[in-house]
Amino acid sequence: GAVVSQHPSWVICKSGTSVKIECRSLDFQATTMFWYRQFPKQSLMLMATSNEGSKATYEQGVEKDKFLINHASLTLSTLTVTSAHPEDSSFYICSADGQGGETQYFGPGTRLLVL
Amino acid sequence: GQQLNQSPQSMFIQEGEDVSMNCTSSSIFNTWLWYKQDPGEGPVLLIALYKAGELTSNGRLTAQFGITRKDSFLNISASIPSDVGIYFCAGRNNAGNMLTFGGGTRLMVKP
């Protein structure tokens, strides 16, 4: 149980294009999902908290117009990186709350490379 | 913001040895979680701790929630090559559902 999937697992795009990443909780419903970014050899940095049916809450320094989050259902949240640039290249990981919100289960991550 | 200090940053040990890593915080947490991350993968939950003083095992892994609620440790006994990876601690407080992560401990095991 408590499986979280992400799609795609990796993506390469040209600078200026937009990329959408999906995060799904496969066997449980998640009112809250989270989006993280991880640079090489660093820890996970929370970007935003995504709540089903409401606007996402962004961490300080994260541009909400650049990283669009939609949490349309209890099993799906999407992150769209708009007008991607090379500095947006990173490993993006989502997670979903499980067990009454006391634990978080992570997806396998999406590696984004912007050329 | 809250900070989690995780140590050591890296360890290179011989197969069969025991491993210990810990996290300390300047603030109180109500939940401590330990994750393992393999290269190119998302973190996988190893152990969750919900009460101060709680000691929980998962196979060769043992973790404890410190009495002060400001620290936690993870022990791995009789390490094997597949234990290689990065281990992260994470804490959660009453302020919300967000996790604060430690900097990670990179474990390398020599066969």
mmCIF file of N, CA, C and O in Angstrom, chain A residues 19-107:
data_model
loop_
_atom_site.group_PDB
_atom_site.id
_atom_site.type_symbol
_atom_site.label_atom_id
_atom_site.label_comp_id
_atom_site.label_asym_id
_atom_site.label_seq_id
_atom_site.Cartn_x
_atom_site.Cartn_y
_atom_site.Cartn_z
ATOM 1 N N VAL A 19 6.659 22.234 -19.126
ATOM 2 C CA VAL A 19 6.685 20.801 -18.833
ATOM 3 C C VAL A 19 5.714 20.494 -17.698
ATOM 4 O O VAL A 19 5.728 21.173 -16.667
ATOM 5 N N LYS A 20 4.892 19.472 -17.896
ATOM 6 C CA LYS A 20 3.943 19.076 -16.864
ATOM 7 C C LYS A 20 4.364 17.745 -16.259
ATOM 8 O O LYS A 20 4.653 16.787 -16.969
ATOM 9 N N ILE A 21 4.369 17.691 -14.933
ATOM 10 C CA ILE A 21 4.714 16.475 -14.202
ATOM 11 C C ILE A 21 3.493 16.055 -13.378
ATOM 12 O O ILE A 21 2.901 16.880 -12.689
ATOM 13 N N GLU A 22 3.140 14.783 -13.479
ATOM 14 C CA GLU A 22 1.993 14.270 -12.741
ATOM 15 C C GLU A 22 2.426 13.458 -11.524
ATOM 16 O O GLU A 22 3.405 12.711 -11.585
ATOM 17 N N CYS A 23 1.659 13.582 -10.467
ATOM 18 C CA CYS A 23 1.892 12.820 -9.245
ATOM 19 C C CYS A 23 0.573 12.169 -8.849
ATOM 20 O O CYS A 23 -0.445 12.862 -8.693
ATOM 21 N N ARG A 24 0.599 10.858 -8.724
ATOM 22 C CA ARG A 24 -0.625 10.133 -8.389
ATOM 23 C C ARG A 24 -0.431 9.237 -7.167
ATOM 24 O O ARG A 24 0.592 8.557 -7.035
ATOM 25 N N SER A 25 -1.420 9.248 -6.288
ATOM 26 C CA SER A 25 -1.458 8.262 -5.206
ATOM 27 C C SER A 25 -2.299 7.103 -5.730
ATOM 28 O O SER A 25 -3.454 7.266 -6.088
ATOM 29 N N LEU A 26 -1.687 5.918 -5.804
ATOM 30 C CA LEU A 26 -2.314 4.804 -6.526
ATOM 31 C C LEU A 26 -3.316 4.014 -5.686
ATOM 32 O O LEU A 26 -4.277 3.479 -6.221
ATOM 33 N N ASP A 27 -3.091 3.898 -4.406
ATOM 34 C CA ASP A 27 -3.961 3.039 -3.617
ATOM 35 C C ASP A 27 -4.489 3.732 -2.369
ATOM 36 O O ASP A 27 -4.945 3.079 -1.433
ATOM 37 N N PHE A 28 -4.424 5.047 -2.366
ATOM 38 C CA PHE A 28 -4.999 5.793 -1.251
ATOM 39 C C PHE A 28 -5.323 7.205 -1.732
ATOM 40 O O PHE A 28 -4.830 7.650 -2.751
ATOM 41 N N GLN A 29 -6.159 7.859 -0.985
ATOM 42 C CA GLN A 29 -6.522 9.226 -1.318
ATOM 43 C C GLN A 29 -5.671 10.194 -0.496
ATOM 44 O O GLN A 29 -5.441 9.971 0.689
ATOM 45 N N ALA A 30 -5.219 11.232 -1.134
ATOM 46 C CA ALA A 30 -4.331 12.186 -0.475
ATOM 47 C C ALA A 30 -4.907 13.591 -0.578
ATOM 48 O O ALA A 30 -4.925 14.180 -1.654
ATOM 49 N N THR A 31 -5.367 14.095 0.534
ATOM 50 C CA THR A 31 -5.866 15.465 0.550
ATOM 51 C C THR A 31 -4.740 16.448 0.282
ATOM 52 O O THR A 31 -4.944 17.489 -0.340
ATOM 53 N N THR A 32 -3.581 16.094 0.770
ATOM 54 C CA THR A 32 -2.432 16.983 0.643
ATOM 55 C C THR A 32 -1.284 16.270 -0.053
ATOM 56 O O THR A 32 -0.959 15.133 0.290
ATOM 57 N N MET A 33 -0.722 16.937 -1.030
ATOM 58 C CA MET A 33 0.480 16.456 -1.702
ATOM 59 C C MET A 33 1.524 17.553 -1.637
ATOM 60 O O MET A 33 1.191 18.733 -1.466
ATOM 61 N N PHE A 34 2.761 17.164 -1.781
ATOM 62 C CA PHE A 34 3.868 18.102 -1.665
ATOM 63 C C PHE A 34 4.794 17.953 -2.875
ATOM 64 O O PHE A 34 4.973 16.856 -3.400
ATOM 65 N N TRP A 35 5.385 19.065 -3.263
ATOM 66 C CA TRP A 35 6.358 19.055 -4.355
ATOM 67 C C TRP A 35 7.706 19.535 -3.825
ATOM 68 O O TRP A 35 7.798 20.583 -3.169
ATOM 69 N N TYR A 36 8.730 18.734 -4.129
ATOM 70 C CA TYR A 36 10.082 19.036 -3.697
ATOM 71 C C TYR A 36 10.986 19.139 -4.921
ATOM 72 O O TYR A 36 10.719 18.565 -5.977
ATOM 73 N N ARG A 37 12.087 19.821 -4.722
ATOM 74 C CA ARG A 37 13.142 19.877 -5.735
ATOM 75 C C ARG A 37 14.441 19.460 -5.049
ATOM 76 O O ARG A 37 14.686 19.830 -3.884
ATOM 77 N N GLN A 38 15.226 18.687 -5.758
ATOM 78 C CA GLN A 38 16.477 18.204 -5.183
ATOM 79 C C GLN A 38 17.594 18.385 -6.192
ATOM 80 O O GLN A 38 17.540 17.836 -7.299
ATOM 81 N N PHE A 39 18.620 19.132 -5.811
ATOM 82 C CA PHE A 39 19.802 19.295 -6.644
ATOM 83 C C PHE A 39 20.822 18.230 -6.247
ATOM 84 O O PHE A 39 20.755 17.687 -5.136
ATOM 85 N N PRO A 40 21.759 17.938 -7.142
ATOM 86 C CA PRO A 40 22.726 16.862 -6.888
ATOM 87 C C PRO A 40 23.428 17.009 -5.543
ATOM 88 O O PRO A 40 23.876 18.091 -5.181
ATOM 89 N N LYS A 41 23.460 15.911 -4.819
ATOM 90 C CA LYS A 41 24.145 15.815 -3.540
ATOM 91 C C LYS A 41 23.570 16.763 -2.482
ATOM 92 O O LYS A 41 24.278 17.149 -1.545
ATOM 93 N N GLN A 42 22.326 17.138 -2.656
ATOM 94 C CA GLN A 42 21.686 17.989 -1.661
ATOM 95 C C GLN A 42 20.415 17.335 -1.139
ATOM 96 O O GLN A 42 19.939 16.347 -1.686
ATOM 97 N N SER A 43 19.892 17.904 -0.086
ATOM 98 C CA SER A 43 18.666 17.378 0.492
ATOM 99 C C SER A 43 17.452 17.862 -0.289
ATOM 100 O O SER A 43 17.572 18.621 -1.251
ATOM 101 N N LEU A 44 16.296 17.407 0.112
ATOM 102 C CA LEU A 44 15.060 17.812 -0.551
ATOM 103 C C LEU A 44 14.636 19.195 -0.060
ATOM 104 O O LEU A 44 14.670 19.467 1.137
ATOM 105 N N MET A 45 14.234 20.026 -0.997
ATOM 106 C CA MET A 45 13.747 21.353 -0.657
ATOM 107 C C MET A 45 12.275 21.449 -1.026
ATOM 108 O O MET A 45 11.909 21.256 -2.189
ATOM 109 N N LEU A 46 11.441 21.740 -0.045
ATOM 110 C CA LEU A 46 10.014 21.847 -0.298
ATOM 111 C C LEU A 46 9.730 23.065 -1.171
ATOM 112 O O LEU A 46 10.189 24.175 -0.865
ATOM 113 N N MET A 47 8.978 22.858 -2.233
ATOM 114 C CA MET A 47 8.590 23.954 -3.111
ATOM 115 C C MET A 47 7.201 24.465 -2.747
ATOM 116 O O MET A 47 6.971 25.677 -2.666
ATOM 117 N N ALA A 48 6.270 23.518 -2.584
ATOM 118 C CA ALA A 48 4.887 23.930 -2.359
ATOM 119 C C ALA A 48 4.087 22.785 -1.763
ATOM 120 O O ALA A 48 4.432 21.608 -1.923
ATOM 121 N N THR A 49 3.016 23.178 -1.096
ATOM 122 C CA THR A 49 2.052 22.227 -0.552
ATOM 123 C C THR A 49 0.786 22.343 -1.376
ATOM 124 O O THR A 49 0.245 23.449 -1.561
ATOM 125 N N SER A 50 0.310 21.204 -1.853
ATOM 126 C CA SER A 50 -0.834 21.172 -2.751
ATOM 127 C C SER A 50 -2.022 20.552 -2.033
ATOM 128 O O SER A 50 -1.952 19.420 -1.576
ATOM 129 N N ASN A 51 -3.103 21.302 -1.908
ATOM 130 C CA ASN A 51 -4.304 20.817 -1.246
ATOM 131 C C ASN A 51 -5.422 20.630 -2.264
ATOM 132 O O ASN A 51 -5.677 21.516 -3.088
ATOM 133 N N GLU A 52 -6.075 19.495 -2.195
ATOM 134 C CA GLU A 52 -7.139 19.179 -3.140
ATOM 135 C C GLU A 52 -8.238 20.227 -3.087
ATOM 136 O O GLU A 52 -8.751 20.559 -2.020
ATOM 137 N N GLY A 53 -8.535 20.776 -4.243
ATOM 138 C CA GLY A 53 -9.626 21.724 -4.361
ATOM 139 C C GLY A 53 -9.316 23.144 -3.943
ATOM 140 O O GLY A 53 -10.212 23.994 -3.928
ATOM 141 N N SER A 54 -8.080 23.421 -3.603
ATOM 142 C CA SER A 54 -7.731 24.790 -3.223
ATOM 143 C C SER A 54 -6.365 25.159 -3.804
ATOM 144 O O SER A 54 -5.669 24.320 -4.364
ATOM 145 N N LYS A 55 -6.006 26.412 -3.632
ATOM 146 C CA LYS A 55 -4.739 26.878 -4.185
ATOM 147 C C LYS A 55 -3.560 26.314 -3.396
ATOM 148 O O LYS A 55 -3.645 26.099 -2.185
ATOM 149 N N ALA A 56 -2.485 26.127 -4.101
ATOM 150 C CA ALA A 56 -1.281 25.610 -3.451
ATOM 151 C C ALA A 56 -0.630 26.689 -2.604
ATOM 152 O O ALA A 56 -0.791 27.888 -2.853
ATOM 153 N N THR A 57 0.088 26.252 -1.606
ATOM 154 C CA THR A 57 0.860 27.154 -0.757
ATOM 155 C C THR A 57 2.325 27.013 -1.125
ATOM 156 O O THR A 57 2.890 25.922 -1.013
ATOM 157 N N TYR A 58 2.945 28.108 -1.530
ATOM 158 C CA TYR A 58 4.313 28.064 -2.013
ATOM 159 C C TYR A 58 5.291 28.502 -0.926
ATOM 160 O O TYR A 58 5.005 29.400 -0.134
ATOM 161 N N GLU A 59 6.446 27.879 -0.930
ATOM 162 C CA GLU A 59 7.499 28.259 -0.004
ATOM 163 C C GLU A 59 8.145 29.565 -0.478
ATOM 164 O O GLU A 59 8.076 29.935 -1.658
ATOM 165 N N GLN A 60 8.761 30.215 0.469
ATOM 166 C CA GLN A 60 9.407 31.487 0.154
ATOM 167 C C GLN A 60 10.468 31.287 -0.921
ATOM 168 O O GLN A 60 11.264 30.345 -0.859
ATOM 169 N N GLY A 61 10.436 32.162 -1.907
ATOM 170 C CA GLY A 61 11.415 32.097 -2.986
ATOM 171 C C GLY A 61 10.986 31.257 -4.171
ATOM 172 O O GLY A 61 11.685 31.238 -5.182
ATOM 173 N N VAL A 62 9.866 30.580 -4.085
ATOM 174 C CA VAL A 62 9.364 29.767 -5.196
ATOM 175 C C VAL A 62 8.307 30.569 -5.944
ATOM 176 O O VAL A 62 7.321 31.008 -5.346
ATOM 177 N N GLU A 63 8.532 30.771 -7.237
ATOM 178 C CA GLU A 63 7.613 31.599 -8.032
ATOM 179 C C GLU A 63 6.367 30.805 -8.402
ATOM 180 O O GLU A 63 6.434 29.831 -9.154
ATOM 181 N N LYS A 64 5.232 31.241 -7.903
ATOM 182 C CA LYS A 64 3.996 30.503 -8.158
ATOM 183 C C LYS A 64 3.572 30.590 -9.621
ATOM 184 O O LYS A 64 2.882 29.697 -10.120
ATOM 185 N N ASP A 65 3.957 31.651 -10.317
ATOM 186 C CA ASP A 65 3.583 31.762 -11.729
ATOM 187 C C ASP A 65 4.479 30.921 -12.621
ATOM 188 O O ASP A 65 4.138 30.660 -13.777
ATOM 189 N N LYS A 66 5.607 30.524 -12.089
ATOM 190 C CA LYS A 66 6.511 29.692 -12.862
ATOM 191 C C LYS A 66 6.235 28.212 -12.601
ATOM 192 O O LYS A 66 6.333 27.389 -13.502
ATOM 193 N N PHE A 67 5.909 27.885 -11.392
ATOM 194 C CA PHE A 67 5.636 26.502 -11.017
ATOM 195 C C PHE A 67 4.147 26.394 -10.660
ATOM 196 O O PHE A 67 3.742 26.606 -9.527
ATOM 197 N N LEU A 68 3.355 26.048 -11.682
ATOM 198 C CA LEU A 68 1.917 25.981 -11.511
ATOM 199 C C LEU A 68 1.521 24.620 -10.953
ATOM 200 O O LEU A 68 1.913 23.590 -11.487
ATOM 201 N N ILE A 69 0.732 24.630 -9.887
ATOM 202 C CA ILE A 69 0.301 23.395 -9.261
ATOM 203 C C ILE A 69 -1.208 23.302 -9.292
ATOM 204 O O ILE A 69 -1.911 24.250 -8.955
ATOM 205 N N ASN A 70 -1.675 22.125 -9.704
ATOM 206 C CA ASN A 70 -3.106 21.847 -9.742
ATOM 207 C C ASN A 70 -3.365 20.534 -9.026
ATOM 208 O O ASN A 70 -2.750 19.517 -9.330
ATOM 209 N N HIS A 71 -4.262 20.551 -8.057
ATOM 210 C CA HIS A 71 -4.597 19.342 -7.290
ATOM 211 C C HIS A 71 -6.094 19.121 -7.457
ATOM 212 O O HIS A 71 -6.884 19.413 -6.567
ATOM 213 N N ALA A 72 -6.464 18.597 -8.621
ATOM 214 C CA ALA A 72 -7.867 18.540 -9.009
ATOM 215 C C ALA A 72 -8.636 17.391 -8.365
ATOM 216 O O ALA A 72 -9.862 17.429 -8.302
ATOM 217 N N SER A 73 -7.932 16.372 -7.906
ATOM 218 C CA SER A 73 -8.624 15.236 -7.291
ATOM 219 C C SER A 73 -7.803 14.726 -6.115
ATOM 220 O O SER A 73 -6.683 15.173 -5.892
ATOM 221 N N LEU A 74 -8.371 13.808 -5.382
ATOM 222 C CA LEU A 74 -7.691 13.273 -4.198
ATOM 223 C C LEU A 74 -6.564 12.322 -4.551
ATOM 224 O O LEU A 74 -5.870 11.822 -3.662
ATOM 225 N N THR A 75 -6.365 12.044 -5.835
ATOM 226 C CA THR A 75 -5.296 11.130 -6.225
ATOM 227 C C THR A 75 -4.338 11.718 -7.246
ATOM 228 O O THR A 75 -3.421 11.033 -7.692
ATOM 229 N N LEU A 76 -4.532 12.968 -7.609
ATOM 230 C CA LEU A 76 -3.688 13.543 -8.651
ATOM 231 C C LEU A 76 -3.331 14.996 -8.372
ATOM 232 O O LEU A 76 -4.194 15.832 -8.109
ATOM 233 N N SER A 77 -2.040 15.280 -8.437
ATOM 234 C CA SER A 77 -1.548 16.652 -8.408
ATOM 235 C C SER A 77 -0.583 16.808 -9.574
ATOM 236 O O SER A 77 0.151 15.874 -9.904
ATOM 237 N N THR A 78 -0.615 17.978 -10.209
ATOM 238 C CA THR A 78 0.310 18.220 -11.316
ATOM 239 C C THR A 78 1.136 19.465 -11.040
ATOM 240 O O THR A 78 0.658 20.431 -10.435
ATOM 241 N N LEU A 79 2.373 19.398 -11.494
ATOM 242 C CA LEU A 79 3.290 20.533 -11.419
ATOM 243 C C LEU A 79 3.687 20.888 -12.837
ATOM 244 O O LEU A 79 4.176 20.029 -13.570
ATOM 245 N N THR A 80 3.436 22.117 -13.237
ATOM 246 C CA THR A 80 3.831 22.577 -14.558
ATOM 247 C C THR A 80 4.935 23.613 -14.420
ATOM 248 O O THR A 80 4.732 24.648 -13.768
ATOM 249 N N VAL A 81 6.075 23.312 -15.010
ATOM 250 C CA VAL A 81 7.179 24.262 -15.042
ATOM 251 C C VAL A 81 7.012 25.074 -16.323
ATOM 252 O O VAL A 81 7.151 24.542 -17.431
ATOM 253 N N THR A 82 6.644 26.322 -16.170
ATOM 254 C CA THR A 82 6.364 27.155 -17.343
ATOM 255 C C THR A 82 7.627 27.872 -17.814
ATOM 256 O O THR A 82 8.467 28.264 -17.003
ATOM 257 N N SER A 83 7.756 27.997 -19.125
ATOM 258 C CA SER A 83 8.901 28.675 -19.723
ATOM 259 C C SER A 83 10.194 28.233 -19.037
ATOM 260 O O SER A 83 10.927 29.041 -18.441
ATOM 261 N N ALA A 84 10.432 26.942 -19.143
ATOM 262 C CA ALA A 84 11.574 26.363 -18.431
ATOM 263 C C ALA A 84 12.901 26.909 -18.954
ATOM 264 O O ALA A 84 13.061 27.178 -20.145
ATOM 265 N N HIS A 85 13.846 27.070 -18.047
ATOM 266 C CA HIS A 85 15.201 27.504 -18.381
ATOM 267 C C HIS A 85 16.197 26.508 -17.815
ATOM 268 O O HIS A 85 15.853 25.722 -16.921
ATOM 269 N N PRO A 86 17.422 26.532 -18.297
ATOM 270 C CA PRO A 86 18.410 25.549 -17.827
ATOM 271 C C PRO A 86 18.547 25.489 -16.304
ATOM 272 O O PRO A 86 18.769 24.401 -15.749
ATOM 273 N N GLU A 87 18.378 26.614 -15.638
ATOM 274 C CA GLU A 87 18.519 26.600 -14.166
ATOM 275 C C GLU A 87 17.370 25.869 -13.465
ATOM 276 O O GLU A 87 17.434 25.608 -12.255
ATOM 277 N N ASP A 88 16.321 25.536 -14.240
ATOM 278 C CA ASP A 88 15.214 24.753 -13.673
ATOM 279 C C ASP A 88 15.513 23.256 -13.727
ATOM 280 O O ASP A 88 14.735 22.452 -13.179
ATOM 281 N N SER A 89 16.596 22.897 -14.373
ATOM 282 C CA SER A 89 16.974 21.488 -14.433
ATOM 283 C C SER A 89 17.219 20.978 -13.019
ATOM 284 O O SER A 89 17.990 21.558 -12.260
ATOM 285 N N SER A 90 16.535 19.901 -12.683
ATOM 286 C CA SER A 90 16.630 19.380 -11.323
ATOM 287 C C SER A 90 15.877 18.059 -11.235
ATOM 288 O O SER A 90 15.337 17.570 -12.233
ATOM 289 N N PHE A 91 15.852 17.494 -10.064
ATOM 290 C CA PHE A 91 15.085 16.289 -9.768
ATOM 291 C C PHE A 91 13.868 16.736 -8.963
ATOM 292 O O PHE A 91 14.016 17.292 -7.880
ATOM 293 N N TYR A 92 12.689 16.537 -9.521
ATOM 294 C CA TYR A 92 11.459 16.969 -8.866
ATOM 295 C C TYR A 92 10.756 15.740 -8.275
ATOM 296 O O TYR A 92 10.522 14.754 -8.972
ATOM 297 N N ILE A 93 10.423 15.829 -7.006
ATOM 298 C CA ILE A 93 9.824 14.693 -6.313
ATOM 299 C C ILE A 93 8.537 15.149 -5.634
ATOM 300 O O ILE A 93 8.492 16.220 -5.015
ATOM 301 N N CYS A 94 7.500 14.332 -5.765
ATOM 302 C CA CYS A 94 6.264 14.644 -5.071
ATOM 303 C C CYS A 94 6.083 13.660 -3.916
ATOM 304 O O CYS A 94 6.707 12.591 -3.881
ATOM 305 N N SER A 95 5.242 14.033 -2.993
ATOM 306 C CA SER A 95 4.892 13.123 -1.905
ATOM 307 C C SER A 95 3.429 13.338 -1.550
ATOM 308 O O SER A 95 2.827 14.352 -1.912
ATOM 309 N N ALA A 96 2.859 12.362 -0.870
ATOM 310 C CA ALA A 96 1.452 12.440 -0.480
ATOM 311 C C ALA A 96 1.315 12.016 0.968
ATOM 312 O O ALA A 96 2.014 11.096 1.435
ATOM 313 N N ASP A 97 0.424 12.675 1.656
ATOM 314 C CA ASP A 97 0.178 12.332 3.048
ATOM 315 C C ASP A 97 -0.572 11.018 3.160
ATOM 316 O O ASP A 97 -1.541 10.777 2.446
ATOM 317 N N GLY A 98 -0.138 10.184 4.071
ATOM 318 C CA GLY A 98 -0.827 8.930 4.329
ATOM 319 C C GLY A 98 -1.029 8.765 5.822
ATOM 320 O O GLY A 98 -0.532 9.545 6.618
ATOM 321 N N GLN A 99 -1.754 7.757 6.199
ATOM 322 C CA GLN A 99 -1.984 7.422 7.605
ATOM 323 C C GLN A 99 -2.420 8.618 8.432
ATOM 324 O O GLN A 99 -1.803 8.956 9.440
ATOM 325 N N GLY A 100 -3.472 9.260 8.000
ATOM 326 C CA GLY A 100 -3.989 10.392 8.735
ATOM 327 C C GLY A 100 -3.068 11.586 8.746
ATOM 328 O O GLY A 100 -3.177 12.451 9.626
ATOM 329 N N GLY A 101 -2.190 11.643 7.815
ATOM 330 C CA GLY A 101 -1.317 12.801 7.702
ATOM 331 C C GLY A 101 -0.062 12.725 8.518
ATOM 332 O O GLY A 101 0.691 13.695 8.605
ATOM 333 N N GLU A 102 0.229 11.582 9.147
ATOM 334 C CA GLU A 102 1.400 11.494 10.009
ATOM 335 C C GLU A 102 2.647 11.052 9.262
ATOM 336 O O GLU A 102 3.744 11.173 9.793
ATOM 337 N N THR A 103 2.495 10.518 8.073
ATOM 338 C CA THR A 103 3.664 10.137 7.287
ATOM 339 C C THR A 103 3.511 10.674 5.879
ATOM 340 O O THR A 103 2.425 11.068 5.468
ATOM 341 N N GLN A 104 4.605 10.719 5.162
ATOM 342 C CA GLN A 104 4.578 11.102 3.753
ATOM 343 C C GLN A 104 5.220 10.001 2.930
ATOM 344 O O GLN A 104 6.267 9.473 3.299
ATOM 345 N N TYR A 105 4.569 9.688 1.816
ATOM 346 C CA TYR A 105 5.091 8.686 0.900
ATOM 347 C C TYR A 105 5.494 9.401 -0.384
ATOM 348 O O TYR A 105 4.744 10.217 -0.916
ATOM 349 N N PHE A 106 6.687 9.068 -0.856
ATOM 350 C CA PHE A 106 7.265 9.788 -1.981
ATOM 351 C C PHE A 106 7.118 9.044 -3.288
ATOM 352 O O PHE A 106 7.114 7.811 -3.339
ATOM 353 N N GLY A 107 7.008 9.816 -4.349
ATOM 354 C CA GLY A 107 7.065 9.261 -5.684
ATOM 355 C C GLY A 107 8.508 8.982 -6.073
ATOM 356 O O GLY A 107 9.439 9.357 -5.346
#
